[in-house]
Tab-separated table of C-alpha atoms and ligand atoms in Angstrom:
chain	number	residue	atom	x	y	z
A	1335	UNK	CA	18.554	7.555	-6.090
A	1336	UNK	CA	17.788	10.973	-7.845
A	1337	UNK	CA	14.726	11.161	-4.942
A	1338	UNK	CA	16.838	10.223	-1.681
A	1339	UNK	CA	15.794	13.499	-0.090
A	1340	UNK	CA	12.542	13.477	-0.931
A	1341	UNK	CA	11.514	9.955	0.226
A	1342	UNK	CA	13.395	10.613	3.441
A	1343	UNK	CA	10.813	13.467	3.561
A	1344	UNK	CA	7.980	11.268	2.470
A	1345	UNK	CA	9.209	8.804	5.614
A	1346	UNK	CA	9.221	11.889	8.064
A	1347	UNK	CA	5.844	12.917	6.711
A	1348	UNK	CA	4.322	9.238	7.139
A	1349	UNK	CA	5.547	9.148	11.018
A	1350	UNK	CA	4.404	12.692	11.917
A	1351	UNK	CA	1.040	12.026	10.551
A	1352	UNK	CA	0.730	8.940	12.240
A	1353	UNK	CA	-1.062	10.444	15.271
A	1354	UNK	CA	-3.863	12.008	12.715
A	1355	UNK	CA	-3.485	9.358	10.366
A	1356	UNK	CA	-6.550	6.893	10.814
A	1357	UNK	CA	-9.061	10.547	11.570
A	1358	UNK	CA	-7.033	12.196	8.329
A	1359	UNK	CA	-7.596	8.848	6.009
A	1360	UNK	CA	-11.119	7.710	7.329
A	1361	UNK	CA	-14.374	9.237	6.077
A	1362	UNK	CA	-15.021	12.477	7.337
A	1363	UNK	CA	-11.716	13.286	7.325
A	1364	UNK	CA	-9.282	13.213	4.916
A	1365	UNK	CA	-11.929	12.346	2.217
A	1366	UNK	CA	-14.546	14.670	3.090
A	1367	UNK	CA	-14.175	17.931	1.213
A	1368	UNK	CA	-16.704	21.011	1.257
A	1369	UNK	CA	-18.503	18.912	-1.263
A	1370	UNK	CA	-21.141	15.899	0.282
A	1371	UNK	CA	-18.608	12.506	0.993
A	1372	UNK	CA	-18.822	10.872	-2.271
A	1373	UNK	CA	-20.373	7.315	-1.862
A	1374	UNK	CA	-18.742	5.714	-4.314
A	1375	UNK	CA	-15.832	5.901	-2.244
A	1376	UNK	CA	-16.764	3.907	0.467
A	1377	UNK	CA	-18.315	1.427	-1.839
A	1378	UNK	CA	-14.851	0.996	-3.960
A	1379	UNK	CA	-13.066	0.460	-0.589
A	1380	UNK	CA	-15.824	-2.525	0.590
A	1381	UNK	CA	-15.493	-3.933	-2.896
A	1382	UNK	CA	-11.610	-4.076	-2.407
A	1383	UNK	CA	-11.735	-5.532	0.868
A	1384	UNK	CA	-14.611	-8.089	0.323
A	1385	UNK	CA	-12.000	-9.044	-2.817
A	1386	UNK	CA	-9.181	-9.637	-0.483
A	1387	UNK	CA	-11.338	-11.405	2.216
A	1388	UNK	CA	-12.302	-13.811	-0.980
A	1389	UNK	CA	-8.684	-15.007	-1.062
A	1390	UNK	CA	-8.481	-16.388	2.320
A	1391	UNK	CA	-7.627	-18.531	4.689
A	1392	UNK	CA	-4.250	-17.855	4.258
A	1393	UNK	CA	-1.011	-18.887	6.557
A	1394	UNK	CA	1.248	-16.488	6.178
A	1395	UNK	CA	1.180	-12.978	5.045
A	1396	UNK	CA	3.660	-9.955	4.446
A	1397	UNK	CA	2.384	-6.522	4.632
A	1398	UNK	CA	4.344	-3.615	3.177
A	1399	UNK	CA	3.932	-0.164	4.389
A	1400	UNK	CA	1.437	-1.444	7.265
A	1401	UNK	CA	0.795	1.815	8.629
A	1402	UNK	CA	-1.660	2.201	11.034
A	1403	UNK	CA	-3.421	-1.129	10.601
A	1404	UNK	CA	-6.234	0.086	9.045
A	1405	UNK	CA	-5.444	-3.309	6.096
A	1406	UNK	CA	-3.876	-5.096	8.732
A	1407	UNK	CA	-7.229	-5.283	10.531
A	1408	UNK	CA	-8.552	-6.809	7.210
A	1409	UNK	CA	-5.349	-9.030	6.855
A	1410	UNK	CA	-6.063	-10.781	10.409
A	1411	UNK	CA	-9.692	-11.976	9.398
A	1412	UNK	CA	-7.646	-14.136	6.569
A	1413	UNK	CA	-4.387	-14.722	7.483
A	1414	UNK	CA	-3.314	-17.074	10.591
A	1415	UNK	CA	0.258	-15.176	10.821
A	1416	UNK	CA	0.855	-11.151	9.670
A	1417	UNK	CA	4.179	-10.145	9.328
A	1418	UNK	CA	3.770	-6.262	9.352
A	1419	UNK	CA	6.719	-4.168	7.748
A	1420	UNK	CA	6.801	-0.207	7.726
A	1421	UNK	CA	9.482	2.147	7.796
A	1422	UNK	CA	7.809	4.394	10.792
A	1423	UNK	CA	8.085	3.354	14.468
A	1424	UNK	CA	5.580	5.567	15.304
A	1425	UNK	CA	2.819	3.707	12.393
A	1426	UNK	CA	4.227	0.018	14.015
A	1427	UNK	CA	3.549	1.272	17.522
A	1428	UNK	CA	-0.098	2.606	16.548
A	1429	UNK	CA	-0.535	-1.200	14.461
A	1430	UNK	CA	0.961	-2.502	17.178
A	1431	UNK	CA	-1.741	-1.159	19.861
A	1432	UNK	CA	-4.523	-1.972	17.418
A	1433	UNK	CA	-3.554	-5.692	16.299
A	1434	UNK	CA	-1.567	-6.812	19.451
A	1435	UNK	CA	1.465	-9.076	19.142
A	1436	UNK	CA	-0.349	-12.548	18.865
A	1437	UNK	CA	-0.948	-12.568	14.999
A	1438	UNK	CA	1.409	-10.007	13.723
A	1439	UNK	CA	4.838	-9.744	14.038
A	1440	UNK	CA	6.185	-6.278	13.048
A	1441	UNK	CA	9.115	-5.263	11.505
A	1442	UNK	CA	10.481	-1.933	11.152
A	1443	UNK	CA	12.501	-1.728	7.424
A	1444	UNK	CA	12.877	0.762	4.705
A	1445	UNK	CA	11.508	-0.392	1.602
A	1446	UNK	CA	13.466	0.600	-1.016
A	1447	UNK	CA	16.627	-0.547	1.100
A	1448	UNK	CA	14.574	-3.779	1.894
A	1449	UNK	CA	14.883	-7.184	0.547
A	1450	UNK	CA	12.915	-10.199	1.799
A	1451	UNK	CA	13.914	-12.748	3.463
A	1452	UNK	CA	11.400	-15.423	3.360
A	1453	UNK	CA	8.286	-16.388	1.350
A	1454	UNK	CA	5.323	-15.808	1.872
A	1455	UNK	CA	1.616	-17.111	0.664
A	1456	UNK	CA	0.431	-13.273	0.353
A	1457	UNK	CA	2.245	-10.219	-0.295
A	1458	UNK	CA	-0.335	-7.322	0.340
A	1459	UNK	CA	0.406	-3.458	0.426
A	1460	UNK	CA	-2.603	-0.416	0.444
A	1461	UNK	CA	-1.929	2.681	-0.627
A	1462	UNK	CA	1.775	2.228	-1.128
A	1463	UNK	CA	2.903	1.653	-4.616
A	1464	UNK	CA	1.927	5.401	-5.544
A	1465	UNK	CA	4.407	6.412	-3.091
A	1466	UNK	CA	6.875	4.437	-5.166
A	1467	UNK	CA	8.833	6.796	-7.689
A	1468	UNK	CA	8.816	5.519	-11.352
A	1469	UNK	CA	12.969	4.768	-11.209
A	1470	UNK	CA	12.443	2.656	-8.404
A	1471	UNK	CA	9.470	0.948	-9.268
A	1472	UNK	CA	11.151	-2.060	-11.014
A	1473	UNK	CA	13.157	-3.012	-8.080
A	1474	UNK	CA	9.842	-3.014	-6.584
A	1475	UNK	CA	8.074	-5.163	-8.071
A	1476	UNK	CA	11.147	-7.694	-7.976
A	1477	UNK	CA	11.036	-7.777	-4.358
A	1478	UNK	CA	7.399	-8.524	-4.637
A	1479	UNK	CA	7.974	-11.416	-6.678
A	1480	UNK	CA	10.432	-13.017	-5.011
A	1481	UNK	CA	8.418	-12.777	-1.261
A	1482	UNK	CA	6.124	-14.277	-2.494
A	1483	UNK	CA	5.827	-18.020	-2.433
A	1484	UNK	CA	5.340	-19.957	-6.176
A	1485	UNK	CA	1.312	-20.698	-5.954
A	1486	UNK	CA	1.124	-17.377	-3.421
A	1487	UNK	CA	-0.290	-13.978	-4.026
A	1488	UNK	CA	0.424	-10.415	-4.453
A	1489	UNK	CA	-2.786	-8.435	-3.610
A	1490	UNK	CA	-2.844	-4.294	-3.961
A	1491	UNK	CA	-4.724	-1.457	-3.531
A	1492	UNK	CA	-3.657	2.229	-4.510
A	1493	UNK	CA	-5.568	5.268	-6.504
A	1494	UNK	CA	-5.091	4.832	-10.488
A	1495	UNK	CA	-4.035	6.967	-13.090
A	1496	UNK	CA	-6.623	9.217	-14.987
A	1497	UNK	CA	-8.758	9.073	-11.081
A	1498	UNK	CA	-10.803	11.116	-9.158
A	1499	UNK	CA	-8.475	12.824	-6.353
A	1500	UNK	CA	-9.545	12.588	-2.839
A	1501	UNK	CA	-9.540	15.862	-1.414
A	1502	UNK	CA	-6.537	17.258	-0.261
A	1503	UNK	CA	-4.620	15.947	-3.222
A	1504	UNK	CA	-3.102	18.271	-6.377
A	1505	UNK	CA	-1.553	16.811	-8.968
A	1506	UNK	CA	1.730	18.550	-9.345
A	1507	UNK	CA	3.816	15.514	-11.609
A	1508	UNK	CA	5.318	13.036	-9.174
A	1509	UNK	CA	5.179	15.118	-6.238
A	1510	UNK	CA	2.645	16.449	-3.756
A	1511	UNK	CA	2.241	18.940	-0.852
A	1512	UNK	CA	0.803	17.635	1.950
A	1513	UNK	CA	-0.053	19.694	5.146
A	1514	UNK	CA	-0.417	18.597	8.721
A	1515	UNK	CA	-2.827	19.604	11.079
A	1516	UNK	CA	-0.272	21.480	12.798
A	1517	UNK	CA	0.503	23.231	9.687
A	1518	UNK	CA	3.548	21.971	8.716
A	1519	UNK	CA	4.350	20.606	5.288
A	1520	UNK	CA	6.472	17.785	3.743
A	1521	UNK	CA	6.798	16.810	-0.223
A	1522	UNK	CA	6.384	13.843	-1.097
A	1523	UNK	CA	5.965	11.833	-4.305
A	1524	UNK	CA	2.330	10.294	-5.253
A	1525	UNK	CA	2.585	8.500	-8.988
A	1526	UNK	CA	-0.954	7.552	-9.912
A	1527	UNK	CA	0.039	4.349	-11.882
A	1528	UNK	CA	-2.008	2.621	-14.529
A	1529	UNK	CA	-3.750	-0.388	-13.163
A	1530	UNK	CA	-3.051	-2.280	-16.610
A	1531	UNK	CA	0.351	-1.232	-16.906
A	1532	UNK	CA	1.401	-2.662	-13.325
A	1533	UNK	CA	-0.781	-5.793	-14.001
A	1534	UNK	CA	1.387	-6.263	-17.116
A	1535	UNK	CA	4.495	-5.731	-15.055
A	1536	UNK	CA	3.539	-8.275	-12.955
A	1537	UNK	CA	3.444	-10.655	-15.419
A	1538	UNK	CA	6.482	-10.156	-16.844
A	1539	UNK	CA	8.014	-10.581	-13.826
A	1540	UNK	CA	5.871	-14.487	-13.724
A	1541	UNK	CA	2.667	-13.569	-12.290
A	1542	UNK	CA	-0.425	-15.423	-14.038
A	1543	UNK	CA	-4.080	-14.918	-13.585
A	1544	UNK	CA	-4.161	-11.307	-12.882
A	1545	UNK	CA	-7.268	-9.529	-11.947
A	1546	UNK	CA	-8.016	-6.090	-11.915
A	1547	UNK	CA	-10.749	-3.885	-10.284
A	1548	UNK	CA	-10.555	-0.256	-11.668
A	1549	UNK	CA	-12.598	2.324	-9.533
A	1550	UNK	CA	-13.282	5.588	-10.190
A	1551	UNK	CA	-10.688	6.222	-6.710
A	1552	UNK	CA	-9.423	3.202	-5.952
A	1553	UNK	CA	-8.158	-0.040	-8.087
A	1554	UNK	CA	-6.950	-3.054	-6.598
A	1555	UNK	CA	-5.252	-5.884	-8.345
A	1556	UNK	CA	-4.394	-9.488	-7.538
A	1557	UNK	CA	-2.456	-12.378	-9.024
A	1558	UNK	CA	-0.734	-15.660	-8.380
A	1559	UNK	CA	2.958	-16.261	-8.536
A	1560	UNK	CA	3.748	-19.038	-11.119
A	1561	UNK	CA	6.048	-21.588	-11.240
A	1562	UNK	CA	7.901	-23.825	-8.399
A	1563	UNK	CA	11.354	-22.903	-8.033
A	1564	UNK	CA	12.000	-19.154	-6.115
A	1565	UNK	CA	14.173	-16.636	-8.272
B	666	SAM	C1	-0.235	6.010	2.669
B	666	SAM	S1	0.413	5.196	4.070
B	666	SAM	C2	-0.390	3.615	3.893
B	666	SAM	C3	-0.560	2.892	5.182
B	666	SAM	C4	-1.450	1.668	5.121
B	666	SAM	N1	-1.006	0.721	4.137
B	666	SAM	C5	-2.881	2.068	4.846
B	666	SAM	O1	-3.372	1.823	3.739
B	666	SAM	O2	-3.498	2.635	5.750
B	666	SAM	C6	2.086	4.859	3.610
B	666	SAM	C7	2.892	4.097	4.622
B	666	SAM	O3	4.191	3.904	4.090
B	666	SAM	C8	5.152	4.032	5.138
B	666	SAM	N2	6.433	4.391	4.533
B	666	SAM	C9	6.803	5.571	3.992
B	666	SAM	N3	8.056	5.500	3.504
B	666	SAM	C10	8.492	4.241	3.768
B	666	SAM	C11	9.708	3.557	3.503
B	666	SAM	N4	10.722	4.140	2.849
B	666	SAM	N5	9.819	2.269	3.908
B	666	SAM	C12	8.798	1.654	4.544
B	666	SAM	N6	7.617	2.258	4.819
B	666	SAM	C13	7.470	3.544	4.428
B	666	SAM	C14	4.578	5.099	6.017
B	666	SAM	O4	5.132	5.080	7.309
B	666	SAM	C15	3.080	4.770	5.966
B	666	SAM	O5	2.733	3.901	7.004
């Protein structure tokens, strides 16, 4: 893929950040410029999760580019079983000590080498699509689709085109900076996708009954996967 180097980079990036990662993404820290914390972006993130909590109980859910567990946490108030996927031991080891083993059962896999396995009743993933580049965004999706069970759900959250940036992010095309608290610095690609436009893909690809929240920094979308008979 024209970006292999890059989302190696973007990998490396994820798993020496992990460390910083919950203080860097939380409020009053990555968020928090020189400017006061805007409130609206704590409110768009309750309004996401109190969406997802809406969808539960669920049995068994898939979670793409886990992280730290800072969704997973969310996922376990729904879900009976997690399976947790990331491509950064260091993120499943942090998830790991936060969640605990019970629940969640993690899986270290790359995600544009990935391809699932089994199906699940939600497919959930925060904050990753954007890290998706637009060639490989297709494929995706696809693998989306077919995790998820017919009658299941995909749920997402990510920043939409036409936002407002959270500090520490420059628009610079498909790629960003970003900077460590050590100083160093990895490219990587951020795509701030159209909420409508992935809704639409969705259904093309035989989701029905899509719903989409647009924020001013956040959107989340969700939608059941029709029909009875897996692609
Ligand atoms: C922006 S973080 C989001 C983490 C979590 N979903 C959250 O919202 O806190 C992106 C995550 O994608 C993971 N990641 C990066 N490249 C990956 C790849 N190629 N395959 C699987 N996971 C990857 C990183 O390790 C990181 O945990």
């Amino acid at each position: 893929m024209e970006n292999d180097e890059i989302l190696k980079e973007q990998l490396a990036y994820y798993s020496a950040r992990a460390q910083e990662y919950d203080e860097s993404a939380g409020v009053g820290g990555r968020f928090a410029g020189p400017e006061e914390l805007d409130p609206l972006i704590a409110l768009e993130e309750e309004e996401a999760r109190r969406a997802l909590w809406a969808i539960g109980p669920v049995e068994h859910t898939l979670e793409l580019a886990c992280g730290t567990g800072i969704w997973t946490t969310e996922l376990a108030r729904i879900s009976r079983r997690i399976t947790a996927l990331d491509g950064s031991p260091e993120m499943l080891a942090l998830n790991r000590e936060k969640l605990g083993d019970a629940q969640v059962q993690y899986v270290q896999a790359d995600l544009f080498t990935w391809t699932p396995e089994a199906l699940y009743d939600l497919v959930f993933f925060a904050f990753w699509l954007s890290h998706v580049p637009p060639e490989a965004l297709e494929d995706f999706l696809l693998k989306v689709y077919r995790a998820v069970r017919p009658g299941g759900r995909v749920f997402l959250v990510d920043e939409p085109a036409g936002g407002r940036l959270l500090s520490g992010e420059v628009l610079d095309g498909q790629y960003q900076t970003r900077r460590l608290y050590d100083g160093r610095e990895f490219r990587i690609i951020k795509v701030y996708y159209r909420p409508e436009e992935i809704a639409s893909h969705l259904e093309r690809l035989g989701f029905e009954k899509l719903e989409v929240r647009r924020g001013e920094y956040f959107f989340h979308l969700t939608g059941r996967r029709a029909g009875v008979n897996p692609v």
